[in-house]
Short mmCIF file of C-alpha atoms (C1' of nucleotides) in Angstrom, two decimals:
data_model
loop_
_atom_site.label_atom_id
_atom_site.label_comp_id
_atom_site.label_asym_id
_atom_site.label_seq_id
_atom_site.Cartn_x
_atom_site.Cartn_y
_atom_site.Cartn_z
CA MET Q 4 146.44 -12.73 -8.25
CA THR Q 5 148.52 -14.54 -10.90
CA GLY Q 6 150.54 -12.71 -13.51
CA GLY Q 7 148.00 -13.54 -16.15
CA GLU Q 8 145.14 -12.15 -14.13
CA LYS Q 9 147.08 -8.98 -13.44
CA ARG Q 10 147.81 -8.51 -17.11
CA ARG Q 11 144.19 -9.08 -17.95
CA GLN Q 12 143.03 -6.56 -15.36
CA ALA Q 13 145.46 -4.00 -16.71
CA ARG Q 14 144.13 -4.50 -20.23
CA ILE Q 15 140.57 -4.08 -19.02
CA GLU Q 16 141.49 -0.82 -17.30
CA GLN Q 17 143.15 0.29 -20.51
CA VAL Q 18 139.93 -0.29 -22.41
CA LEU Q 19 137.82 1.46 -19.79
CA ASP Q 20 140.08 4.50 -19.72
CA ALA Q 21 140.04 4.73 -23.48
CA ALA Q 22 136.28 4.23 -23.61
CA ALA Q 23 135.64 6.90 -20.99
CA ASP Q 24 137.77 9.26 -23.04
CA CYS Q 25 135.86 8.52 -26.21
CA PHE Q 26 132.45 8.61 -24.56
CA VAL Q 27 133.17 12.08 -23.21
CA GLU Q 28 134.42 13.26 -26.56
CA PHE Q 29 131.88 11.64 -28.88
CA GLY Q 30 129.09 10.25 -26.73
CA PHE Q 31 128.15 6.63 -26.26
CA HIS Q 32 126.93 6.10 -29.76
CA ARG Q 33 129.30 7.92 -31.98
CA ALA Q 34 132.29 6.52 -30.15
CA GLY Q 35 133.33 3.68 -32.43
CA MET Q 36 135.02 0.52 -31.31
CA ALA Q 37 137.81 1.32 -33.74
CA LYS Q 38 138.48 4.62 -31.97
CA ILE Q 39 138.30 3.05 -28.53
CA ALA Q 40 140.68 0.31 -29.64
CA GLU Q 41 143.11 2.84 -31.05
CA ARG Q 42 143.18 4.81 -27.80
CA ALA Q 43 143.57 1.63 -25.78
CA ARG Q 44 146.40 0.66 -28.10
CA MET Q 45 144.96 -2.65 -29.13
CA SER Q 46 142.98 -4.02 -32.05
CA PRO Q 47 139.19 -3.67 -32.22
CA GLY Q 48 138.62 -7.38 -32.29
CA HIS Q 49 140.73 -7.89 -29.23
CA ILE Q 50 138.46 -5.84 -27.02
CA TYR Q 51 135.92 -8.63 -27.36
CA HIS Q 52 138.11 -10.86 -25.28
CA TYR Q 53 137.41 -8.62 -22.33
CA PHE Q 54 133.91 -7.38 -23.04
CA GLU Q 55 131.04 -9.21 -24.61
CA ASN Q 56 129.98 -6.15 -26.59
CA LYS Q 57 129.84 -2.41 -26.55
CA GLU Q 58 126.87 -2.36 -24.21
CA ALA Q 59 129.01 -4.15 -21.65
CA ILE Q 60 131.65 -1.43 -21.92
CA ILE Q 61 129.01 1.23 -21.41
CA ALA Q 62 127.68 -0.63 -18.39
CA ALA Q 63 131.19 -0.96 -16.96
CA ILE Q 64 131.85 2.75 -17.43
CA VAL Q 65 128.57 3.71 -15.81
CA ASP Q 66 129.40 1.41 -12.94
CA ARG Q 67 132.88 2.80 -12.50
CA GLU Q 68 131.80 6.42 -12.65
CA SER Q 69 128.92 5.86 -10.25
CA ALA Q 70 131.19 4.04 -7.84
CA ARG Q 71 133.64 6.93 -7.91
CA ALA Q 72 130.83 9.37 -7.16
CA ALA Q 73 129.79 7.19 -4.25
CA GLU Q 74 133.35 7.20 -2.92
CA ARG Q 75 133.44 10.95 -2.95
CA PHE Q 76 130.23 11.09 -0.95
CA ALA Q 77 131.60 8.58 1.54
CA GLU Q 78 134.22 11.10 2.60
CA PHE Q 79 131.54 13.25 4.20
CA ASP Q 80 131.24 10.56 6.84
CA ALA Q 81 134.38 11.81 8.55
CA VAL Q 82 133.29 15.44 8.64
CA ASP Q 83 132.37 17.22 11.85
CA SER Q 84 128.59 17.75 12.10
CA ALA Q 85 128.84 21.50 12.55
CA GLN Q 86 130.89 21.81 9.39
CA LEU Q 87 128.84 19.54 7.18
CA ALA Q 88 126.97 22.16 5.20
CA THR Q 89 130.08 24.22 4.64
CA VAL Q 90 132.20 21.27 3.64
CA MET Q 91 129.55 19.97 1.27
CA THR Q 92 129.23 23.37 -0.32
CA GLU Q 93 132.96 23.68 -0.86
CA ARG Q 94 133.02 20.18 -2.25
CA ALA Q 95 130.15 20.78 -4.64
CA ILE Q 96 131.72 23.95 -5.96
CA GLU Q 97 135.23 22.63 -6.08
CA SER Q 98 134.33 19.40 -7.81
CA ILE Q 99 132.50 21.40 -10.42
CA ALA Q 100 135.20 24.01 -10.78
CA GLN Q 101 137.66 21.49 -12.12
CA LYS Q 102 137.61 21.24 -15.87
CA THR Q 103 137.68 17.47 -15.69
CA ASP Q 104 134.42 17.45 -13.83
CA ILE Q 105 132.75 19.61 -16.40
CA LEU Q 106 133.49 16.91 -18.89
CA GLN Q 107 132.43 14.45 -16.25
CA SER Q 108 129.09 16.24 -16.21
CA ALA Q 109 128.63 15.61 -19.88
CA LEU Q 110 129.24 11.95 -19.31
CA ASN Q 111 126.74 12.03 -16.50
CA MET Q 112 124.13 13.55 -18.76
CA GLU Q 113 124.83 10.85 -21.29
CA MET Q 114 124.32 8.26 -18.59
CA LEU Q 115 121.05 9.76 -17.44
CA ALA Q 116 119.76 9.95 -20.98
CA GLU Q 117 120.78 6.37 -21.52
CA CYS Q 118 119.06 5.06 -18.42
CA GLN Q 119 115.68 5.92 -19.89
CA ARG Q 120 116.22 3.30 -22.56
CA ASN Q 121 118.70 0.85 -21.17
CA PRO Q 122 117.34 -0.95 -18.10
CA GLU Q 123 120.74 -2.34 -17.22
CA VAL Q 124 122.23 1.14 -17.07
CA ALA Q 125 119.23 2.33 -15.09
CA GLU Q 126 119.74 -0.45 -12.57
CA ILE Q 127 123.40 0.41 -12.10
CA ILE Q 128 122.75 4.12 -11.65
CA GLN Q 129 119.90 3.54 -9.24
CA ARG Q 130 121.89 1.06 -7.17
CA HIS Q 131 124.75 3.49 -6.64
CA ASP Q 132 122.34 6.33 -6.01
CA ARG Q 133 120.60 4.27 -3.35
CA TYR Q 134 123.94 3.59 -1.72
CA ILE Q 135 124.86 7.27 -1.63
CA ARG Q 136 121.42 8.16 -0.35
CA ASP Q 137 121.64 5.60 2.44
CA GLN Q 138 125.00 6.91 3.57
CA LEU Q 139 123.87 10.51 3.52
CA ALA Q 140 120.56 9.79 5.23
CA HIS Q 141 122.35 7.89 7.94
CA LEU Q 142 124.66 10.87 8.41
CA ILE Q 143 121.79 13.32 8.59
CA HIS Q 144 119.67 11.21 10.88
CA ASP Q 145 122.24 9.77 13.27
CA LYS Q 146 124.97 12.37 13.31
CA LEU Q 147 122.91 15.52 12.95
CA GLY Q 148 119.86 14.06 14.67
CA LEU Q 149 117.43 15.48 12.13
CA ASP Q 150 114.01 14.21 11.16
CA ARG Q 151 112.87 13.63 7.56
CA ALA Q 152 116.38 12.52 6.73
CA GLU Q 153 115.38 11.04 3.35
CA ALA Q 154 113.80 14.27 2.16
CA ARG Q 155 116.80 16.29 3.31
CA THR Q 156 119.11 13.85 1.62
CA ASP Q 157 117.31 14.19 -1.66
CA MET Q 158 117.35 17.96 -1.38
CA MET Q 159 121.09 17.92 -0.75
CA MET Q 160 121.54 15.81 -3.81
CA VAL Q 161 119.36 18.18 -5.79
CA GLN Q 162 122.01 20.82 -5.07
CA PHE Q 163 124.84 18.68 -6.35
CA SER Q 164 123.28 17.51 -9.56
CA GLY Q 165 121.57 20.84 -10.12
CA LEU Q 166 124.83 22.71 -9.95
CA ALA Q 167 126.49 20.42 -12.46
CA ASN Q 168 123.51 20.79 -14.73
CA ARG Q 169 123.55 24.54 -14.38
CA LEU Q 170 127.10 24.85 -15.54
CA LEU Q 171 126.32 23.10 -18.78
CA ARG Q 172 123.53 25.53 -19.52
CA ASN Q 173 125.48 28.58 -18.41
CA PRO Q 174 129.20 28.07 -18.87
CA ASP Q 175 129.86 31.66 -17.83
CA LEU Q 176 128.42 31.04 -14.40
CA ASP Q 177 130.70 32.57 -11.82
CA LEU Q 178 130.89 30.02 -9.06
CA LYS Q 179 132.40 32.51 -6.62
CA ASN Q 180 129.19 34.49 -6.67
CA ILE Q 181 126.94 31.65 -5.68
CA VAL Q 182 129.11 29.94 -3.09
CA GLY Q 183 127.59 32.04 -0.31
CA LEU Q 184 124.04 31.32 -1.37
CA MET Q 185 124.80 27.68 -1.86
CA ARG Q 186 126.12 27.41 1.69
CA GLN Q 187 123.07 29.22 3.03
CA THR Q 188 120.84 26.91 1.06
CA MET Q 189 122.52 23.77 2.31
CA LEU Q 190 122.43 25.08 5.87
CA SER Q 191 118.74 25.70 5.45
CA ILE Q 192 118.23 22.14 4.26
CA LEU Q 193 120.20 20.83 7.22
CA SER Q 194 118.52 23.05 9.79
CA PRO Q 195 115.98 21.53 12.19
CA ALA Q 196 113.69 24.53 11.60
CA PRO Q 197 110.03 23.59 11.40
CA VAL Q 198 108.87 23.19 7.86
CA THR Q 199 105.34 23.60 6.63
CA LYS Q 200 104.16 20.29 5.33
CA GLY Q 201 103.27 20.20 1.67
CA GLU Q 202 99.57 19.76 1.21
CA MET N 2 100.18 33.28 -45.14
CA THR N 3 99.30 31.54 -48.40
CA GLY N 4 97.86 28.05 -48.54
CA GLY N 5 101.18 26.64 -49.62
CA GLU N 6 103.02 28.20 -46.73
CA LYS N 7 100.43 26.94 -44.31
CA ARG N 8 100.72 23.44 -45.68
CA ARG N 9 104.48 23.63 -45.46
CA GLN N 10 104.38 24.82 -41.87
CA ALA N 11 102.02 22.02 -40.95
CA ARG N 12 104.37 19.46 -42.48
CA ILE N 13 107.29 20.91 -40.58
CA GLU N 14 105.37 20.65 -37.32
CA GLN N 15 104.52 17.07 -38.20
CA VAL N 16 108.20 16.27 -38.59
CA LEU N 17 109.15 18.01 -35.36
CA ASP N 18 106.47 16.21 -33.38
CA ALA N 19 107.52 12.88 -34.79
CA ALA N 20 111.19 13.63 -34.20
CA ALA N 21 110.61 14.69 -30.59
CA ASP N 22 108.77 11.42 -30.07
CA CYS N 23 111.58 9.38 -31.52
CA PHE N 24 114.33 11.31 -29.76
CA VAL N 25 112.68 10.67 -26.42
CA GLU N 26 112.23 7.00 -27.21
CA PHE N 27 115.56 6.23 -28.86
CA GLY N 28 117.84 9.21 -28.34
CA PHE N 29 119.20 11.54 -30.97
CA HIS N 30 121.44 9.00 -32.58
CA ARG N 31 119.50 5.82 -32.66
CA ALA N 32 116.40 7.57 -33.90
CA GLY N 33 116.54 6.84 -37.61
CA MET N 34 115.18 9.06 -40.32
CA ALA N 35 113.07 6.13 -41.47
CA LYS N 36 111.39 5.92 -38.07
CA ILE N 37 110.87 9.66 -37.88
CA ALA N 38 109.40 9.65 -41.37
CA GLU N 39 107.07 6.80 -40.52
CA ARG N 40 105.77 8.61 -37.43
CA ALA N 41 105.38 11.83 -39.40
CA ARG N 42 103.50 9.83 -42.04
CA MET N 43 105.73 10.79 -44.90
CA SER N 44 108.65 9.29 -46.77
CA PRO N 45 112.22 9.60 -45.49
CA GLY N 46 113.42 11.44 -48.54
CA HIS N 47 110.65 13.95 -48.24
CA ILE N 48 111.85 15.23 -44.90
CA TYR N 49 114.83 16.71 -46.71
CA HIS N 50 112.58 19.22 -48.37
CA TYR N 51 112.01 20.81 -45.00
CA PHE N 52 115.28 20.17 -43.20
CA GLU N 53 118.76 20.21 -44.62
CA ASN N 54 119.79 17.21 -42.57
CA LYS N 55 119.25 15.42 -39.30
CA GLU N 56 121.38 17.90 -37.39
CA ALA N 57 118.95 20.62 -38.42
CA ILE N 58 116.07 18.61 -36.98
CA ILE N 59 117.95 18.18 -33.72
CA ALA N 60 118.67 21.90 -33.62
CA ALA N 61 115.02 22.70 -34.29
CA ILE N 62 113.89 20.37 -31.52
CA VAL N 63 116.35 21.84 -29.06
CA ASP N 64 115.15 25.28 -30.02
CA ARG N 65 111.51 24.38 -29.64
CA GLU N 66 111.95 22.65 -26.31
CA SER N 67 114.07 25.46 -24.89
CA ALA N 68 111.55 28.02 -26.05
CA ARG N 69 108.76 26.12 -24.32
CA ALA N 70 110.76 26.03 -21.12
CA ALA N 71 111.29 29.77 -21.39
CA GLU N 72 107.57 30.28 -21.85
CA ARG N 73 106.85 28.38 -18.68
CA PHE N 74 109.26 30.58 -16.75
CA ALA N 75 107.70 33.69 -18.19
CA GLU N 76 104.49 32.91 -16.35
CA PHE N 77 106.17 33.67 -13.04
CA ASP N 78 106.17 37.29 -14.11
CA ALA N 79 102.51 37.60 -13.21
CA VAL N 80 102.86 36.08 -9.76
CA ASP N 81 102.48 38.10 -6.58
CA SER N 82 105.89 38.73 -4.94
CA ALA N 83 104.92 37.22 -1.62
CA GLN N 84 103.83 34.02 -3.31
CA LEU N 85 106.78 33.59 -5.61
CA ALA N 86 108.69 30.92 -3.70
CA THR N 87 105.56 28.90 -3.07
CA VAL N 88 104.35 29.14 -6.64
CA MET N 89 107.75 28.20 -8.01
CA THR N 90 107.92 25.23 -5.70
CA GLU N 91 104.52 23.99 -6.74
CA ARG N 92 105.43 24.51 -10.36
CA ALA N 93 108.72 22.67 -10.06
CA ILE N 94 107.10 19.72 -8.35
CA GLU N 95 104.04 19.67 -10.53
CA SER N 96 105.94 19.91 -13.80
CA ILE N 97 108.06 17.00 -12.68
CA ALA N 98 105.15 14.99 -11.39
CA GLN N 99 103.66 14.66 -14.84
CA LYS N 100 104.81 11.59 -16.66
CA THR N 101 105.37 13.59 -19.82
CA ASP N 102 107.92 15.72 -18.07
CA ILE N 103 109.87 12.75 -16.87
CA LEU N 104 110.35 11.85 -20.50
CA GLN N 105 111.01 15.50 -21.14
CA SER N 106 113.85 15.23 -18.66
CA ALA N 107 115.46 12.47 -20.64
CA LEU N 108 115.32 14.66 -23.71
CA ASN N 109 116.86 17.46 -21.69
CA MET N 110 119.73 15.23 -20.63
CA GLU N 111 120.24 14.27 -24.23
CA MET N 112 120.36 17.93 -25.14
CA LEU N 113 122.87 18.73 -22.43
CA ALA N 114 125.08 15.84 -23.43
CA GLU N 115 124.87 16.96 -27.02
CA CYS N 116 125.82 20.55 -26.31
CA GLN N 117 129.28 19.45 -25.24
CA ARG N 118 130.00 18.36 -28.79
CA ASN N 119 127.68 20.32 -30.99
CA PRO N 120 128.39 24.06 -30.81
CA GLU N 121 125.18 24.91 -32.59
CA VAL N 122 123.14 23.07 -29.99
CA ALA N 123 125.21 24.68 -27.24
CA GLU N 124 124.48 28.11 -28.67
CA ILE N 125 120.74 27.48 -28.77
CA ILE N 126 120.58 26.15 -25.23
CA GLN N 127 122.67 28.98 -23.85
CA ARG N 128 120.66 31.61 -25.64
CA HIS N 129 117.39 30.39 -24.16
CA ASP N 130 118.98 29.95 -20.77
CA ARG N 131 120.21 33.52 -20.84
CA TYR N 132 116.71 34.67 -21.69
CA ILE N 133 115.19 32.76 -18.79
CA ARG N 134 117.90 34.00 -16.47
CA ASP N 135 117.33 37.62 -17.48
CA GLN N 136 113.63 37.36 -16.86
CA LEU N 137 114.08 35.73 -13.50
CA ALA N 138 116.83 38.10 -12.41
CA HIS N 139 114.67 41.06 -13.37
CA LEU N 140 111.86 39.61 -11.29
CA ILE N 141 114.10 39.05 -8.29
CA HIS N 142 115.79 42.40 -8.48
CA ASP N 143 112.94 44.71 -9.41
CA LYS N 144 109.91 43.01 -7.98
CA LEU N 145 111.41 41.51 -4.84
CA GLY N 146 114.05 44.20 -4.46
CA LEU N 147 116.83 41.75 -3.65
CA ASP N 148 120.53 42.14 -4.20
CA ARG N 149 122.75 39.56 -5.93
CA ALA N 150 119.89 38.77 -8.27
CA GLU N 151 122.04 36.79 -10.68
CA ALA N 152 123.32 34.45 -7.99
CA ARG N 153 119.82 33.93 -6.62
CA THR N 154 118.55 33.28 -10.10
CA ASP N 155 121.12 30.63 -10.71
CA MET N 156 120.36 29.00 -7.39
CA MET N 157 116.65 28.94 -8.22
CA MET N 158 117.47 27.27 -11.49
CA VAL N 159 119.68 24.79 -9.68
CA GLN N 160 116.53 23.68 -7.87
CA PHE N 161 114.60 23.13 -11.06
CA SER N 162 117.19 21.23 -12.99
CA GLY N 163 118.40 19.42 -9.89
CA LEU N 164 114.95 18.10 -9.18
CA ALA N 165 114.51 16.79 -12.69
CA ASN N 166 117.91 15.19 -12.50
CA ARG N 167 117.13 13.64 -9.16
CA LEU N 168 114.06 11.89 -10.43
CA LEU N 169 116.01 10.11 -13.10
CA ARG N 170 118.45 8.76 -10.54
CA ASN N 171 115.79 7.87 -8.00
CA PRO N 172 112.49 7.11 -9.70
CA ASP N 173 110.96 6.11 -6.38
CA LEU N 174 111.44 9.59 -5.00
CA ASP N 175 108.27 10.65 -3.23
CA LEU N 176 107.73 14.23 -4.26
CA LYS N 177 105.20 14.81 -1.51
CA ASN N 178 107.92 14.35 1.07
CA ILE N 179 110.19 16.99 -0.28
CA VAL N 180 107.71 19.66 -1.24
CA GLY N 181 108.00 21.26 2.19
CA LEU N 182 111.76 21.34 2.14
CA MET N 183 111.80 22.57 -1.41
CA ARG N 184 109.60 25.49 -0.46
CA GLN N 185 111.76 26.29 2.53
CA THR N 186 114.84 26.13 0.33
CA MET N 187 113.41 28.43 -2.29
CA LEU N 188 112.26 30.84 0.40
CA SER N 189 115.76 30.82 1.80
CA ILE N 190 117.19 31.64 -1.60
CA LEU N 191 114.69 34.48 -2.01
CA SER N 192 115.14 35.87 1.48
CA PRO N 193 117.11 39.08 1.96
CA ALA N 194 118.92 37.49 4.94
CA PRO N 195 122.58 38.38 5.09
CA VAL N 196 124.78 35.78 3.56
CA THR N 197 128.38 35.08 4.42
CA LYS N 198 130.45 35.83 1.36
CA GLY N 199 132.28 32.87 -0.06
CA GLU N 200 136.03 33.29 0.52
"C1'" DC X 12 163.27 -27.81 -27.01
"C1'" DA X 13 158.65 -29.10 -28.53
"C1'" DA X 14 153.84 -28.34 -28.12
"C1'" DT X 15 149.94 -26.39 -26.27
"C1'" DA X 16 147.73 -22.29 -24.66
"C1'" DA X 17 146.93 -17.39 -24.24
"C1'" DG X 18 147.29 -12.95 -26.34
"C1'" DT X 19 146.96 -10.13 -30.28
"C1'" DA X 20 146.16 -8.16 -34.88
"C1'" DG X 21 143.60 -6.81 -38.68
"C1'" DA X 22 140.85 -7.93 -42.50
"C1'" DA X 23 136.07 -9.57 -43.81
"C1'" DT X 24 131.13 -9.56 -42.93
"C1'" DG X 25 126.85 -7.89 -42.76
"C1'" DC X 26 123.85 -4.56 -40.96
"C1'" DT X 27 121.98 0.10 -40.12
"C1'" DC X 28 121.27 4.45 -41.59
"C1'" DA X 29 121.69 9.32 -43.59
"C1'" DT X 30 121.36 11.13 -47.81
"C1'" DT X 31 120.41 11.40 -52.88
"C1'" DC X 32 118.01 10.35 -57.05
"C1'" DT X 33 114.23 9.24 -60.16
"C1'" DA X 34 109.95 9.50 -61.18
"C1'" DA X 35 105.01 9.49 -60.07
"C1'" DA X 36 101.00 12.15 -58.19
"C1'" DA X 37 98.61 16.28 -57.00
"C1'" DG X 38 97.67 21.02 -57.20
"C1'" DC X 39 97.01 25.01 -60.08
"C1'" DA X 40 96.89 28.65 -63.69
"C1'" DA X 41 95.29 29.46 -68.32
"C1'" DT O 13 91.72 20.26 -70.46
"C1'" DT O 14 96.88 21.22 -70.92
"C1'" DG O 15 101.11 22.30 -69.44
"C1'" DC O 16 103.87 23.71 -65.37
"C1'" DT O 17 105.20 23.66 -60.58
"C1'" DT O 18 105.08 21.66 -56.11
"C1'" DT O 19 104.65 17.76 -53.31
"C1'" DT O 20 105.38 13.15 -52.37
"C1'" DA O 21 107.11 8.42 -52.49
"C1'" DG O 22 110.34 4.93 -52.28
"C1'" DA O 23 114.21 2.66 -54.08
"C1'" DA O 24 119.39 3.11 -54.65
"C1'" DT O 25 123.75 4.63 -52.85
"C1'" DG O 26 127.41 4.64 -50.00
"C1'" DA O 27 129.50 5.29 -45.66
"C1'" DG O 28 130.19 3.81 -40.92
"C1'" DC O 29 130.26 0.60 -37.60
"C1'" DA O 30 129.75 -3.58 -34.30
"C1'" DT O 31 131.00 -7.96 -34.45
"C1'" DT O 32 133.29 -12.29 -36.12
"C1'" DC O 33 136.91 -14.94 -38.10
"C1'" DT O 34 141.42 -16.44 -39.38
"C1'" DA O 35 145.88 -16.42 -38.63
"C1'" DC O 36 150.11 -14.82 -36.38
"C1'" DT O 37 152.90 -14.01 -32.22
"C1'" DT O 38 154.30 -14.53 -27.63
"C1'" DA O 39 154.24 -17.00 -23.29
"C1'" DT O 40 154.12 -21.31 -20.63
"C1'" DT O 41 154.68 -25.87 -19.43
"C1'" DG O 42 156.46 -30.67 -19.59
#
DNA sequence: CAATAAGTAGAATGCTCATTCTAAAAGCAA
DNA sequence: TTGCTTTTAGAATGAGCATTCTACTTATTG
């Protein structure tokens, strides 16, 4: 990479970091380009040398955040089968317990609201989700040798997103009290026990 | 109620219906007063005779939607204990399966994003959530005779919100395939089985 | 050291939108 | 009907904001 390209990449990161900050604080729509520019320590007009418009920044943020989420899920690949439910539980709780991820949740909600109206955002979110799902399903099917891997995958993901959601509605939620139940629940989802088919 | 009050109430409902429509379609911020007024078949300025400002409309919508959600949960009160997990599962799936509730989900995401920045909205959401939680916890504790009712309640609610969330990320999700697992999961949450305490 | 290019700033533009204001229409009491 | 209040409309106001434009500064290259 040449010096110029490096500089350019650094500037783009600067914009994305500033934008993420603003989006968390104000939301996609009330975060003005002026504010983003200020936080990125550059002029508003200059941002347009790196992004075509604000939509493109939103898309880039959604992409970056989704990719990071996917990375975090990829780590489960290395986990011992017997420990999977426990490790996932700890991870779900721990990732939520950090203040940063509570804010992260708000950004996630913003993204999910946006994807109802912005097909490009929807496409990005769904692509990353599919990737995570494929990884997890592969894990559940090949490593744990379970049937209905797709359904189990989706149920596992229900736990993750549900927990994040929950904390927004009930900020007083004491995570320590539900960690046991969460582990039991995940174990139940990952158990080969016969399940009555839904009619 | 006098004729005038009735008329006024009807107009207010008209505005709320129109606003809900617009909020789902465009989001809180890009839904203009002009558009809302058009859908409510009245002039923009006129809306200000019923609501102080747009924030107040948002607050009213959040309140109305949360109250409706609470109503739906209240119905579980009448359900036979043995059937509770099954009925809740069916309800979760069924309420999601309806197209209207997919849109509803988007509005919910919008609300949750908003509550990070708007304390009034946060207060409304949390108040209704507390109400739902109390009802459910009472059900679980008194009717099912289970311990740790609060934790179980929260986990049940994780399932509901998680499922809605999931469908936004994966619109191709086949609900039929997970209904069995969802029931098993809810049963597990509502089973008295000993649970290893989280460390 | 030119001289061209790349990077940067910040003001100007033009649009959208919440909110306010003025006045017309409709209900209503006498 | 007449005068008074309530309801309604729709234009005017003014702020905020994405985007564009012009010009300045810094790097790069021959």
